[in-house]
Coordinates of N, CA, C and O in Angstrom, one line a residue:
X1 N 119.6 82.9 88.0 CA 118.6 83.9 88.0 C 117.6 83.6 89.1 O 117.4 82.4 89.5
X2 N 116.9 84.6 89.6 CA 116.0 84.4 90.8 C 114.7 85.2 90.5 O 114.7 86.3 90.0
X3 N 113.6 84.6 90.9 CA 112.3 85.3 91.0 C 112.1 85.8 92.4 O 112.5 85.2 93.4
X4 N 111.6 87.0 92.4 CA 111.3 87.6 93.7 C 109.9 88.2 93.7 O 109.4 88.7 92.7
X5 N 109.1 87.9 94.8 CA 107.8 88.5 95.0 C 107.8 89.3 96.3 O 108.6 89.1 97.2
X6 N 106.8 90.2 96.3 CA 106.5 90.9 97.6 C 105.1 90.9 97.9 O 104.2 90.9 96.9
X7 N 104.7 91.0 99.1 CA 103.3 91.0 99.6 C 103.3 92.1 100.7 O 104.1 92.1 101.6
X8 N 102.3 93.0 100.5 CA 102.2 94.1 101.5 C 100.9 93.9 102.3 O 99.8 93.7 101.7
X9 N 101.0 94.0 103.6 CA 99.8 93.9 104.4 C 99.6 95.4 105.0 O 100.5 95.9 105.6
X10 N 98.4 95.9 104.7 CA 98.1 97.3 104.9 C 97.3 97.6 106.1 O 96.4 96.8 106.4
X11 N 97.5 98.7 106.8 CA 96.6 99.3 107.7 C 96.5 98.6 109.1 O 95.5 98.2 109.5
X12 N 97.6 98.7 109.8 CA 97.6 98.2 111.2 C 97.9 99.4 112.1 O 99.1 99.8 112.3
X13 N 96.9 99.9 112.8 CA 97.1 101.1 113.7 C 97.5 100.5 115.1 O 96.8 99.7 115.6
X14 N 98.6 101.0 115.5 CA 99.0 100.6 116.9 C 99.9 101.7 117.5 O 100.6 102.5 116.7
X15 N 100.0 101.7 118.8 CA 100.9 102.6 119.5 C 102.2 102.0 120.0 O 102.2 100.7 120.1
X16 N 103.1 102.8 120.2 CA 104.4 102.3 120.7 C 105.1 103.5 121.4 O 104.6 104.6 121.3
X17 N 106.3 103.3 121.9 CA 107.1 104.4 122.4 C 108.5 104.0 122.4 O 108.8 102.8 122.4
X18 N 109.4 104.9 122.4 CA 110.9 104.6 122.5 C 111.4 105.3 123.8 O 111.7 106.5 123.8
X19 N 111.4 104.6 124.9 CA 111.8 105.2 126.2 C 113.2 105.8 126.2 O 113.4 106.7 127.0
X20 N 114.1 105.4 125.4 CA 115.4 105.9 125.4 C 115.6 107.1 124.5 O 116.7 107.8 124.4
X21 N 114.5 107.5 123.7 CA 114.6 108.7 122.8 C 114.6 109.9 123.7 O 113.8 110.0 124.7
X22 N 115.3 110.9 123.3 CA 115.4 112.2 124.0 C 114.4 113.2 123.6 O 114.4 114.4 124.0
X23 N 113.4 112.8 122.8 CA 112.4 113.7 122.3 C 111.0 113.1 122.4 O 110.7 112.2 123.2
X24 N 110.1 113.5 121.5 CA 108.7 113.2 121.6 C 108.4 111.7 121.3 O 107.4 111.2 121.7
X25 N 109.4 111.0 120.8 CA 109.2 109.5 120.6 C 109.2 108.7 121.9 O 108.8 107.5 121.9
X26 N 109.6 109.4 123.0 CA 109.5 108.7 124.3 C 108.1 108.7 124.8 O 107.8 107.9 125.8
X27 N 107.2 109.4 124.2 CA 105.8 109.4 124.6 C 105.1 108.3 123.9 O 105.4 108.0 122.7
X28 N 104.0 107.8 124.5 CA 103.2 106.8 123.8 C 102.5 107.6 122.6 O 101.9 108.6 122.8
X29 N 102.7 107.0 121.4 CA 102.1 107.6 120.2 C 101.8 106.5 119.2 O 102.3 105.4 119.3
X30 N 101.0 106.8 118.2 CA 100.6 105.8 117.3 C 100.9 106.2 115.8 O 101.1 107.3 115.5
X31 N 100.9 105.1 115.0 CA 101.0 105.3 113.6 C 100.1 104.3 112.9 O 99.6 103.4 113.5
X32 N 100.0 104.5 111.6 CA 99.3 103.4 110.8 C 100.5 102.7 110.1 O 101.3 103.3 109.4
X33 N 100.6 101.4 110.4 CA 101.7 100.6 110.0 C 101.3 99.7 108.8 O 100.2 99.2 108.8
X34 N 102.3 99.5 107.9 CA 102.1 98.5 106.8 C 103.4 97.6 106.9 O 104.5 98.1 107.3
X35 N 103.3 96.4 106.4 CA 104.4 95.5 106.3 C 104.5 94.9 105.0 O 103.5 94.4 104.4
X36 N 105.7 94.9 104.4 CA 106.0 94.3 103.1 C 107.0 93.1 103.3 O 108.1 93.4 103.9
X37 N 106.7 92.0 102.9 CA 107.6 90.9 102.9 C 108.0 90.5 101.5 O 107.3 90.7 100.5
X38 N 109.3 90.1 101.4 CA 109.8 89.7 100.0 C 110.4 88.3 100.1 O 111.1 88.0 101.0
X39 N 110.0 87.5 99.2 CA 110.4 86.1 99.1 C 111.0 85.9 97.7 O 110.7 86.5 96.7
X40 N 112.0 84.9 97.7 CA 112.6 84.6 96.4 C 112.7 83.1 96.2 O 112.7 82.3 97.2
X41 N 112.9 82.7 95.0 CA 113.2 81.3 94.6 C 114.0 81.3 93.3 O 113.8 82.1 92.5
X42 N 114.9 80.4 93.2 CA 115.8 80.3 92.0 C 114.9 79.9 90.8 O 114.0 79.1 90.9
X43 N 115.3 80.4 89.7 CA 114.7 80.0 88.4 C 114.8 78.4 88.3 O 115.8 77.9 88.7
X44 N 113.8 77.8 87.9 CA 113.7 76.4 87.8 C 113.3 75.7 89.1 O 113.2 74.5 89.1
X45 N 113.1 76.4 90.2 CA 112.8 75.9 91.4 C 111.4 76.4 92.0 O 111.1 76.4 93.2
X46 N 110.6 76.9 91.0 CA 109.3 77.4 91.5 C 108.4 76.2 91.8 O 108.6 75.1 91.4
X47 N 107.3 76.5 92.6 CA 106.4 75.5 93.0 C 105.7 75.0 91.7 O 105.8 75.6 90.6
X48 N 104.9 73.9 91.8 CA 104.3 73.3 90.7 C 103.4 74.3 89.9 O 103.2 74.2 88.7
X49 N 102.8 75.3 90.6 CA 102.0 76.3 89.9 C 102.8 77.4 89.3 O 102.2 78.5 89.0
X50 N 104.1 77.3 89.3 CA 105.0 78.4 88.8 C 105.0 79.6 89.7 O 105.3 80.7 89.2
X51 N 104.7 79.5 90.9 CA 104.8 80.6 91.9 C 106.0 80.4 92.8 O 106.4 79.3 93.1
X52 N 106.6 81.5 93.2 CA 107.5 81.5 94.3 C 106.8 81.1 95.6 O 107.2 80.1 96.3
X53 N 105.6 81.7 95.8 CA 104.8 81.4 97.0 C 103.4 81.9 96.6 O 103.3 83.0 96.1
X54 N 102.4 81.2 96.8 CA 101.0 81.5 96.4 C 100.5 82.7 97.3 O 100.4 82.5 98.5
X55 N 100.2 83.8 96.7 CA 99.8 85.0 97.5 C 98.5 84.7 98.3 O 98.3 85.2 99.4
X56 N 97.7 83.8 97.8 CA 96.5 83.4 98.5 C 96.7 82.6 99.8 O 95.8 82.3 100.5
X57 N 98.0 82.1 100.0 CA 98.3 81.3 101.2 C 98.9 82.1 102.3 O 99.5 81.5 103.2
X58 N 98.8 83.4 102.3 CA 99.3 84.2 103.3 C 98.3 84.5 104.5 O 98.6 85.3 105.3
X59 N 97.2 83.8 104.5 CA 96.2 84.0 105.6 C 96.8 83.8 107.0 O 96.5 84.6 107.9
X60 N 97.7 82.9 107.1 CA 98.4 82.7 108.4 C 99.1 83.9 108.9 O 99.1 84.2 110.1
X61 N 99.8 84.6 108.0 CA 100.5 85.8 108.3 C 99.6 87.0 108.6 O 99.9 87.7 109.5
X62 N 98.6 87.1 107.8 CA 97.6 88.2 108.1 C 97.0 88.0 109.5 O 96.8 89.0 110.2
X63 N 96.7 86.8 109.8 CA 96.1 86.5 111.1 C 97.1 86.9 112.2 O 96.7 87.5 113.2
X64 N 98.4 86.6 112.0 CA 99.4 86.9 113.0 C 99.5 88.4 113.1 O 99.6 89.0 114.3
X65 N 99.6 89.1 112.0 CA 99.7 90.6 112.0 C 98.5 91.2 112.8 O 98.7 92.1 113.5
X66 N 97.3 90.7 112.5 CA 96.1 91.3 113.1 C 96.2 91.1 114.7 O 96.0 92.0 115.4
X67 N 96.6 89.9 115.1 CA 96.7 89.6 116.5 C 97.8 90.4 117.2 O 97.6 90.9 118.3
X68 N 98.9 90.5 116.5 CA 100.0 91.2 117.1 C 100.0 92.7 117.0 O 100.4 93.4 118.0
X69 N 99.3 93.3 116.0 CA 99.5 94.7 115.8 C 98.2 95.5 115.7 O 98.2 96.7 115.9
X70 N 97.0 94.9 115.4 CA 95.8 95.7 115.2 C 95.3 96.3 116.5 O 94.9 95.5 117.4
X71 N 95.4 97.6 116.7 CA 94.9 98.3 117.9 C 95.6 97.8 119.1 O 94.9 97.6 120.2
X72 N 96.9 97.6 119.1 CA 97.7 97.2 120.2 C 98.6 98.3 120.7 O 98.7 99.3 120.1
X73 N 99.2 98.0 121.8 CA 100.2 98.9 122.3 C 101.5 98.1 122.4 O 101.6 97.1 123.2
X74 N 102.5 98.4 121.6 CA 103.7 97.6 121.5 C 104.8 98.2 122.3 O 105.2 99.4 122.0
X75 N 105.3 97.5 123.3 CA 106.3 98.1 124.2 C 107.5 97.2 124.3 O 107.4 96.0 124.3
X76 N 108.7 97.9 124.4 CA 109.9 97.2 124.6 C 109.9 96.4 125.9 O 109.5 96.8 126.9
X77 N 110.5 95.2 125.8 CA 110.6 94.3 127.0 C 111.4 95.0 128.1 O 111.3 94.7 129.3
X78 N 112.3 95.9 127.7 CA 113.2 96.6 128.7 C 112.6 98.0 129.1 O 113.3 98.7 129.8
X79 N 111.4 98.3 128.7 CA 110.8 99.6 129.1 C 110.8 99.7 130.6 O 110.3 98.8 131.3
X80 N 111.3 100.8 131.1 CA 111.3 101.0 132.6 C 109.9 101.1 133.2 O 109.8 100.9 134.4
X81 N 108.9 101.3 132.4 CA 107.5 101.4 132.9 C 106.7 100.2 132.5 O 105.5 100.2 132.6
X82 N 107.4 99.1 132.3 CA 106.7 97.9 131.9 C 105.6 97.4 132.9 O 104.5 97.0 132.5
X83 N 105.8 97.6 134.1 CA 104.8 97.3 135.1 C 103.5 98.1 135.0 O 102.4 97.5 135.1
X84 N 103.7 99.4 134.7 CA 102.5 100.2 134.4 C 101.7 99.7 133.2 O 100.5 99.7 133.2
X85 N 102.4 99.4 132.2 CA 101.8 98.9 130.9 C 101.1 97.6 131.2 O 100.0 97.3 130.7
X86 N 101.7 96.7 132.0 CA 101.1 95.4 132.3 C 99.8 95.6 133.1 O 98.8 94.9 132.9
X87 N 99.9 96.6 134.1 CA 98.7 96.9 134.8 C 97.6 97.4 133.9 O 96.4 97.0 134.1
X88 N 97.9 98.4 133.0 CA 96.9 98.9 132.1 C 96.3 97.8 131.3 O 95.1 97.7 131.0
X89 N 97.1 96.8 130.9 CA 96.6 95.7 130.1 C 95.7 94.8 130.9 O 94.6 94.5 130.4
X90 N 96.0 94.5 132.2 CA 95.2 93.7 133.0 C 93.8 94.4 133.3 O 92.8 93.8 133.6
X91 N 93.8 95.8 133.3 CA 92.6 96.5 133.6 C 91.8 96.7 132.3 O 90.8 97.4 132.3
X92 N 92.3 96.2 131.2 CA 91.5 96.3 129.9 C 91.7 97.7 129.2 O 90.9 98.0 128.3
X93 N 92.7 98.4 129.6 CA 92.9 99.8 129.0 C 93.7 99.7 127.7 O 93.6 100.6 126.8
X94 N 94.5 98.7 127.6 CA 95.4 98.5 126.4 C 95.4 97.0 126.0 O 95.2 96.2 126.9
X95 N 95.8 96.7 124.8 CA 96.1 95.4 124.4 C 97.6 95.3 124.2 O 98.1 95.7 123.2
X96 N 98.3 94.9 125.2 CA 99.7 95.0 125.3 C 100.4 93.9 124.6 O 100.1 92.7 124.8
X97 N 101.4 94.3 123.8 CA 102.3 93.3 123.2 C 103.8 93.7 123.6 O 104.2 94.8 123.3
X98 N 104.5 92.8 124.2 CA 105.8 93.1 124.6 C 106.8 92.5 123.6 O 106.7 91.3 123.3
X99 N 107.7 93.3 123.1 CA 108.6 92.9 122.1 C 110.1 93.3 122.5 O 110.2 94.1 123.3
X100 N 111.1 92.7 121.9 CA 112.4 93.1 122.2 C 112.7 94.5 121.9 O 113.4 95.2 122.6
X101 N 112.2 95.0 120.8 CA 112.3 96.4 120.4 C 111.1 96.9 119.6 O 110.8 96.3 118.6
X102 N 110.5 98.0 120.1 CA 109.3 98.5 119.4 C 109.7 99.6 118.3 O 108.8 100.2 117.8
X103 N 110.9 99.7 118.0 CA 111.3 100.6 116.9 C 110.9 100.0 115.6 O 110.7 98.7 115.5
X104 N 110.8 100.7 114.5 CA 110.5 100.2 113.2 C 111.6 99.1 112.8 O 111.3 98.0 112.3
X105 N 112.8 99.4 113.2 CA 113.9 98.4 112.9 C 113.7 97.1 113.7 O 113.8 96.0 113.2
X106 N 113.4 97.3 115.0 CA 113.2 96.1 115.8 C 112.0 95.3 115.4 O 112.0 94.1 115.4
X107 N 110.9 96.0 114.9 CA 109.7 95.3 114.5 C 110.0 94.5 113.2 O 109.5 93.4 113.0
X108 N 110.8 95.1 112.3 CA 111.2 94.4 111.1 C 111.9 93.1 111.4 O 111.7 92.1 110.8
X109 N 112.8 93.2 112.3 CA 113.6 91.9 112.7 C 112.6 90.9 113.4 O 112.7 89.7 113.1
X110 N 111.7 91.4 114.3 CA 110.8 90.5 114.9 C 109.9 89.8 113.9 O 109.7 88.6 114.0
X111 N 109.4 90.5 112.9 CA 108.6 89.9 111.9 C 109.4 88.9 111.0 O 109.0 87.8 110.7
X112 N 110.6 89.4 110.7 CA 111.5 88.5 109.9 C 111.8 87.2 110.6 O 111.7 86.1 110.0
X113 N 112.1 87.3 111.9 CA 112.3 86.1 112.7 C 111.1 85.2 112.8 O 111.2 84.0 112.7
X114 N 109.9 85.8 112.9 CA 108.7 85.0 112.9 C 108.5 84.3 111.6 O 108.2 83.1 111.6
X115 N 108.6 85.0 110.5 CA 108.3 84.3 109.2 C 109.4 83.3 108.9 O 109.1 82.2 108.3
X116 N 110.6 83.5 109.3 CA 111.7 82.6 108.9 C 111.5 81.2 109.6 O 112.1 80.3 109.2
X117 N 110.7 81.2 110.7 CA 110.5 79.9 111.4 C 109.4 79.1 110.7 O 109.1 78.0 111.1
X118 N 108.7 79.7 109.7 CA 107.6 79.0 109.0 C 108.1 78.2 107.8 O 109.1 78.5 107.3
X119 N 107.3 77.2 107.5 CA 107.6 76.4 106.3 C 107.1 77.1 105.1 O 105.9 77.1 104.8
X120 N 107.9 77.8 104.3 CA 107.5 78.5 103.1 C 107.6 77.6 101.9 O 107.2 78.1 100.8
X121 N 108.2 76.5 102.0 CA 108.4 75.6 100.9 C 109.8 75.4 100.5 O 110.7 76.2 100.9
X122 N 110.1 74.4 99.7 CA 111.4 74.1 99.3 C 112.0 75.2 98.4 O 111.2 75.7 97.5
X123 N 113.2 75.6 98.6 CA 113.9 76.6 97.8 C 113.3 78.0 97.9 O 113.6 78.9 97.1
X124 N 112.4 78.3 98.8 CA 111.9 79.6 99.0 C 112.7 80.3 100.1 O 112.9 79.7 101.2
X125 N 113.1 81.5 99.8 CA 114.0 82.3 100.8 C 113.3 83.5 101.2 O 112.7 84.3 100.3
X126 N 113.2 83.8 102.4 CA 112.7 85.1 102.9 C 113.8 86.1 102.7 O 114.9 86.0 103.3
X127 N 113.6 87.1 101.9 CA 114.6 88.1 101.5 C 114.6 89.2 102.5 O 115.7 89.6 103.0
X128 N 113.5 89.8 102.7 CA 113.4 91.0 103.6 C 112.0 91.2 104.1 O 111.0 90.7 103.6
X129 N 112.0 92.0 105.2 CA 110.8 92.5 105.7 C 110.9 94.0 105.9 O 112.0 94.5 106.4
X130 N 110.0 94.8 105.3 CA 110.0 96.2 105.4 C 108.8 96.7 106.3 O 107.7 96.2 106.0
X131 N 109.1 97.5 107.3 CA 108.1 98.0 108.1 C 107.9 99.5 107.7 O 108.8 100.3 107.7
X132 N 106.6 99.8 107.4 CA 106.3 101.2 107.0 C 105.6 101.9 108.1 O 104.5 101.5 108.5
X133 N 106.2 102.9 108.6 CA 105.6 103.7 109.7 C 104.9 104.9 109.1 O 105.6 105.8 108.6
X134 N 103.6 104.9 109.0 CA 102.8 105.8 108.2 C 103.3 105.7 106.8 O 103.7 104.7 106.3
X135 N 103.2 106.8 106.1 CA 103.6 106.7 104.6 C 105.0 107.2 104.3 O 105.4 107.1 103.2
X136 N 105.7 107.7 105.3 CA 106.9 108.4 104.9 C 108.2 107.7 105.5 O 109.3 108.0 105.1
X137 N 108.1 106.9 106.5 CA 109.2 106.2 107.1 C 109.2 104.7 106.9 O 108.1 104.1 107.0
X138 N 110.3 104.1 106.7 CA 110.4 102.7 106.7 C 111.7 102.1 107.1 O 112.7 102.8 107.1
X139 N 111.7 100.9 107.6 CA 112.9 100.2 108.0 C 112.8 98.8 107.4 O 111.8 98.2 107.4
X140 N 114.0 98.3 107.0 CA 114.0 97.0 106.4 C 115.0 96.1 107.1 O 116.1 96.6 107.4
X141 N 114.7 94.9 107.3 CA 115.6 93.9 107.8 C 115.7 92.8 106.7 O 114.7 92.3 106.2
X142 N 116.9 92.5 106.3 CA 117.1 91.5 105.2 C 118.3 90.7 105.4 O 119.1 90.9 106.2
X143 N 118.3 89.6 104.5 CA 119.4 88.7 104.6 C 120.7 89.3 104.0 O 120.6 90.3 103.3

């Protein structure tokens, strides 16, 4: 048997674009993004306080989300206009974050990879990361 918890981080407005999209998603546009992470631990392997992971100890992740996504412009590393975005960033017009993929799917993997490098404790498993693009779309990356 396994215990599973989830924590949602709400309200990160940022812009992105999908340069390979043949429609309006190729334009710079923004959403309000939320992120849900799911952790698990086997029964009998909870921390001393009987938690999978203490919800109060997620400050490190909230800080990273804020730095990475709050009022930023998230662009693919392979975007053909990367030099223009870099110039806008150096001119103070945007807060540029370059990622492997700025899609909801790509961001879910990026976040998953970031969290999986952290010490979550013995027997704690990162199960999934769900990226919510506004209130109606979501992408999940999981084990």
